[in-house]
Backbone as CSV, one residue per row, in Angstrom:
resi,resn,N_x,N_y,N_z,CA_x,CA_y,CA_z,C_x,C_y,C_z
1,MET,-75.395,56.002,59.939,-76.618,55.293,59.420,-76.381,55.003,57.914
2,ALA,-76.942,53.959,57.454,-76.847,53.592,56.067,-77.503,54.536,55.140
3,LYS,-77.001,54.508,53.883,-77.713,55.276,52.792,-78.907,54.573,52.347
4,VAL,-80.023,55.285,52.274,-81.261,54.708,51.777,-81.738,55.376,50.508
5,VAL,-81.959,54.655,49.438,-82.483,55.080,48.241,-83.748,54.452,47.832
6,MET,-84.764,55.173,47.442,-86.071,54.570,47.062,-86.471,55.112,45.718
7,TYR,-86.713,54.278,44.753,-87.262,54.617,43.527,-88.836,54.615,43.847
8,CYS,-89.467,55.696,43.381,-90.888,55.904,43.824,-91.563,56.734,42.760
9,THR,-92.970,56.907,43.054,-93.756,57.855,42.296,-94.530,58.720,43.338
10,ALA,-95.189,59.825,42.883,-95.777,60.716,43.857,-97.142,60.139,44.326
11,VAL,-97.764,59.282,43.586,-99.096,58.808,43.945,-99.168,57.344,44.444
12,CYS,-98.023,56.809,44.736,-97.964,55.331,45.102,-98.148,55.214,46.604
13,PRO,-99.213,54.605,47.050,-99.444,54.397,48.520,-98.375,53.643,49.226
14,TYR,-97.802,52.622,48.525,-96.800,51.724,49.104,-95.511,52.606,49.301
15,CYS,-95.243,53.513,48.380,-94.097,54.384,48.547,-94.217,55.162,49.830
16,ASN,-95.499,55.731,50.006,-95.712,56.565,51.163,-95.592,55.734,52.461
17,MET,-96.086,54.557,52.378,-95.934,53.661,53.612,-94.524,53.287,53.931
18,ALA,-93.758,53.028,52.805,-92.342,52.709,53.022,-91.612,53.958,53.600
19,GLU,-91.862,55.103,53.116,-91.243,56.342,53.685,-91.651,56.503,55.123
20,LYS,-92.856,56.255,55.481,-93.268,56.450,56.940,-92.528,55.426,57.814
21,LEU,-92.485,54.194,57.330,-91.716,53.174,58.146,-90.285,53.548,58.333
22,LEU,-89.645,54.000,57.231,-88.225,54.388,57.344,-88.032,55.506,58.253
23,THR,-88.973,56.468,58.159,-88.906,57.714,59.102,-89.071,57.195,60.575
24,ARG,-89.948,56.350,60.820,-90.127,55.778,62.176,-88.843,55.066,62.674
25,LYS,-88.104,54.535,61.719,-86.880,53.833,62.068,-85.713,54.790,62.185
26,GLY,-85.925,56.028,61.963,-84.878,56.998,62.222,-84.130,57.460,60.978
27,VAL,-84.592,57.073,59.840,-83.971,57.495,58.621,-84.283,58.916,58.423
28,THR,-83.318,59.837,58.323,-83.502,61.249,58.152,-83.238,61.712,56.729
29,GLN,-82.346,60.925,56.058,-81.940,61.230,54.706,-82.343,60.071,53.774
30,LEU,-83.480,60.276,53.088,-83.944,59.330,52.151,-83.880,59.929,50.829
31,GLU,-83.045,59.234,49.924,-82.975,59.744,48.530,-84.071,59.140,47.757
32,LYS,-84.971,59.981,47.284,-86.171,59.508,46.532,-85.834,59.787,45.053
33,ILE,-85.979,58.780,44.266,-85.808,58.952,42.804,-87.181,58.783,42.214
34,ARG,-87.746,59.819,41.669,-89.065,59.866,41.111,-89.110,59.353,39.715
35,VAL,-89.474,58.136,39.543,-89.548,57.555,38.177,-90.741,58.026,37.382
36,ASP,-91.695,58.689,37.955,-92.787,59.218,37.269,-92.505,60.519,36.582
37,LEU,-91.400,61.193,37.024,-90.913,62.409,36.421,-89.861,62.201,35.374
38,ASP,-89.204,61.058,35.441,-88.012,60.774,34.540,-88.030,59.366,34.043
39,PRO,-88.539,59.134,32.789,-88.627,57.737,32.259,-87.329,57.077,32.274
40,ALA,-86.222,57.819,32.080,-84.897,57.162,32.059,-84.567,56.567,33.406
41,ARG,-85.016,57.199,34.463,-84.793,56.667,35.852,-85.592,55.388,36.030
42,ARG,-86.772,55.267,35.379,-87.535,54.058,35.500,-86.809,52.953,34.859
43,GLU,-86.242,53.228,33.599,-85.481,52.229,32.898,-84.298,51.815,33.763
44,GLU,-83.608,52.722,34.409,-82.459,52.487,35.297,-82.872,51.546,36.448
45,MET,-84.113,51.893,37.054,-84.600,51.005,38.056,-84.840,49.584,37.618
46,MET,-85.519,49.489,36.440,-85.799,48.099,35.999,-84.536,47.362,35.584
47,ALA,-83.564,47.979,35.105,-82.236,47.351,34.784,-81.499,46.916,36.119
48,ARG,-81.572,47.807,37.119,-80.926,47.599,38.336,-81.625,46.479,39.155
49,THR,-82.967,46.482,39.169,-83.698,45.567,40.065,-84.268,44.373,39.417
50,GLY,-84.580,44.495,38.142,-85.297,43.432,37.394,-86.790,43.545,37.684
51,ARG,-87.197,44.622,38.297,-88.670,44.681,38.629,-89.141,46.032,38.036
52,ARG,-90.522,46.033,37.841,-91.145,47.208,37.232,-92.022,48.025,38.266
53,THR,-92.212,47.527,39.413,-93.047,48.235,40.369,-92.312,49.044,41.381
54,VAL,-92.958,50.047,41.923,-92.413,50.891,42.940,-93.169,50.644,44.277
55,PRO,-92.524,50.889,45.367,-91.141,51.282,45.542,-90.154,50.192,45.327
56,GLN,-88.967,50.576,44.989,-87.814,49.720,44.987,-86.776,50.372,45.909
57,ILE,-86.437,49.685,47.009,-85.618,50.302,48.031,-84.260,49.649,48.146
58,TYR,-83.226,50.470,48.295,-81.901,50.013,48.523,-81.463,50.563,49.832
59,ILE,-80.747,49.709,50.670,-80.058,50.171,51.886,-78.641,49.897,51.571
60,ASP,-77.892,50.970,51.438,-76.471,50.832,50.961,-76.535,50.124,49.610
61,ASP,-75.909,49.098,49.445,-75.946,48.326,48.133,-76.853,47.106,48.166
62,TYR,-77.610,46.987,49.290,-78.453,45.826,49.477,-79.839,46.239,48.904
63,HIS,-80.367,45.455,47.979,-81.669,45.667,47.325,-82.739,44.961,48.274
64,VAL,-83.473,45.771,48.971,-84.481,45.250,49.786,-85.649,44.826,49.059
65,GLY,-86.115,45.484,48.070,-87.250,45.213,47.246,-88.282,46.202,47.467
66,GLY,-89.613,45.840,47.563,-90.714,46.763,47.823,-91.102,46.980,49.277
67,PHE,-92.339,47.595,49.469,-92.761,47.821,50.832,-92.974,46.552,51.530
68,ASP,-93.624,45.603,50.886,-93.853,44.271,51.660,-92.491,43.658,52.116
69,ASP,-91.461,43.769,51.274,-90.167,43.240,51.712,-89.598,44.017,52.815
70,LEU,-89.726,45.310,52.764,-89.248,46.178,53.852,-89.952,45.892,55.157
71,SER,-91.274,45.773,55.063,-91.989,45.442,56.263,-91.734,44.068,56.838
72,ALA,-91.459,43.104,55.946,-91.107,41.775,56.456,-89.780,41.774,57.198
73,LEU,-88.809,42.557,56.587,-87.480,42.705,57.267,-87.671,43.284,58.695
74,ASP,-88.561,44.262,58.748,-88.818,44.916,60.116,-89.365,43.912,61.009
75,GLN,-90.386,43.128,60.597,-91.045,42.245,61.451,-90.121,41.071,61.902
76,GLU,-89.111,40.734,61.102,-88.168,39.749,61.419,-87.028,40.302,62.268
77,GLY,-87.054,41.569,62.559,-85.911,42.167,63.317,-84.648,42.347,62.493
78,LYS,-84.711,42.341,61.200,-83.512,42.423,60.385,-83.329,43.880,59.826
79,LEU,-84.308,44.755,59.908,-84.201,46.007,59.327,-83.254,47.010,60.118
80,ASP,-83.377,46.993,61.398,-82.559,47.842,62.202,-81.098,47.570,62.031
81,PRO,-80.644,46.314,62.061,-79.208,46.161,61.783,-78.732,46.612,60.431
82,LEU,-79.621,46.503,59.359,-79.260,46.974,58.048,-79.120,48.527,58.087
83,LEU,-80.020,49.129,58.713,-79.958,50.606,58.818,-78.797,51.156,59.631
84,ALA,-78.333,50.334,60.593,-77.268,50.798,61.524,-75.917,50.760,60.855
85,ARG,-75.759,50.155,59.702,-74.426,49.962,59.073,-73.754,51.250,58.864
């Protein structure tokens, strides 16, 4: 299975929904980077993604984007192949 990394915060409902969707898809090892605990990681996220909002999700080196992007990939049938890499 692909490596999944998610920049997130503890109180973000979209982060929670993204984690639930990924869990339903069989992701057992999700690396969560809490940007609310470490401002340097938020800066890293913004430099890496060009975005300020969470979640920001990576599957291997592919930047998925946020929850809406993740959900859209799932609805289009494109999420499973990405996770199966």
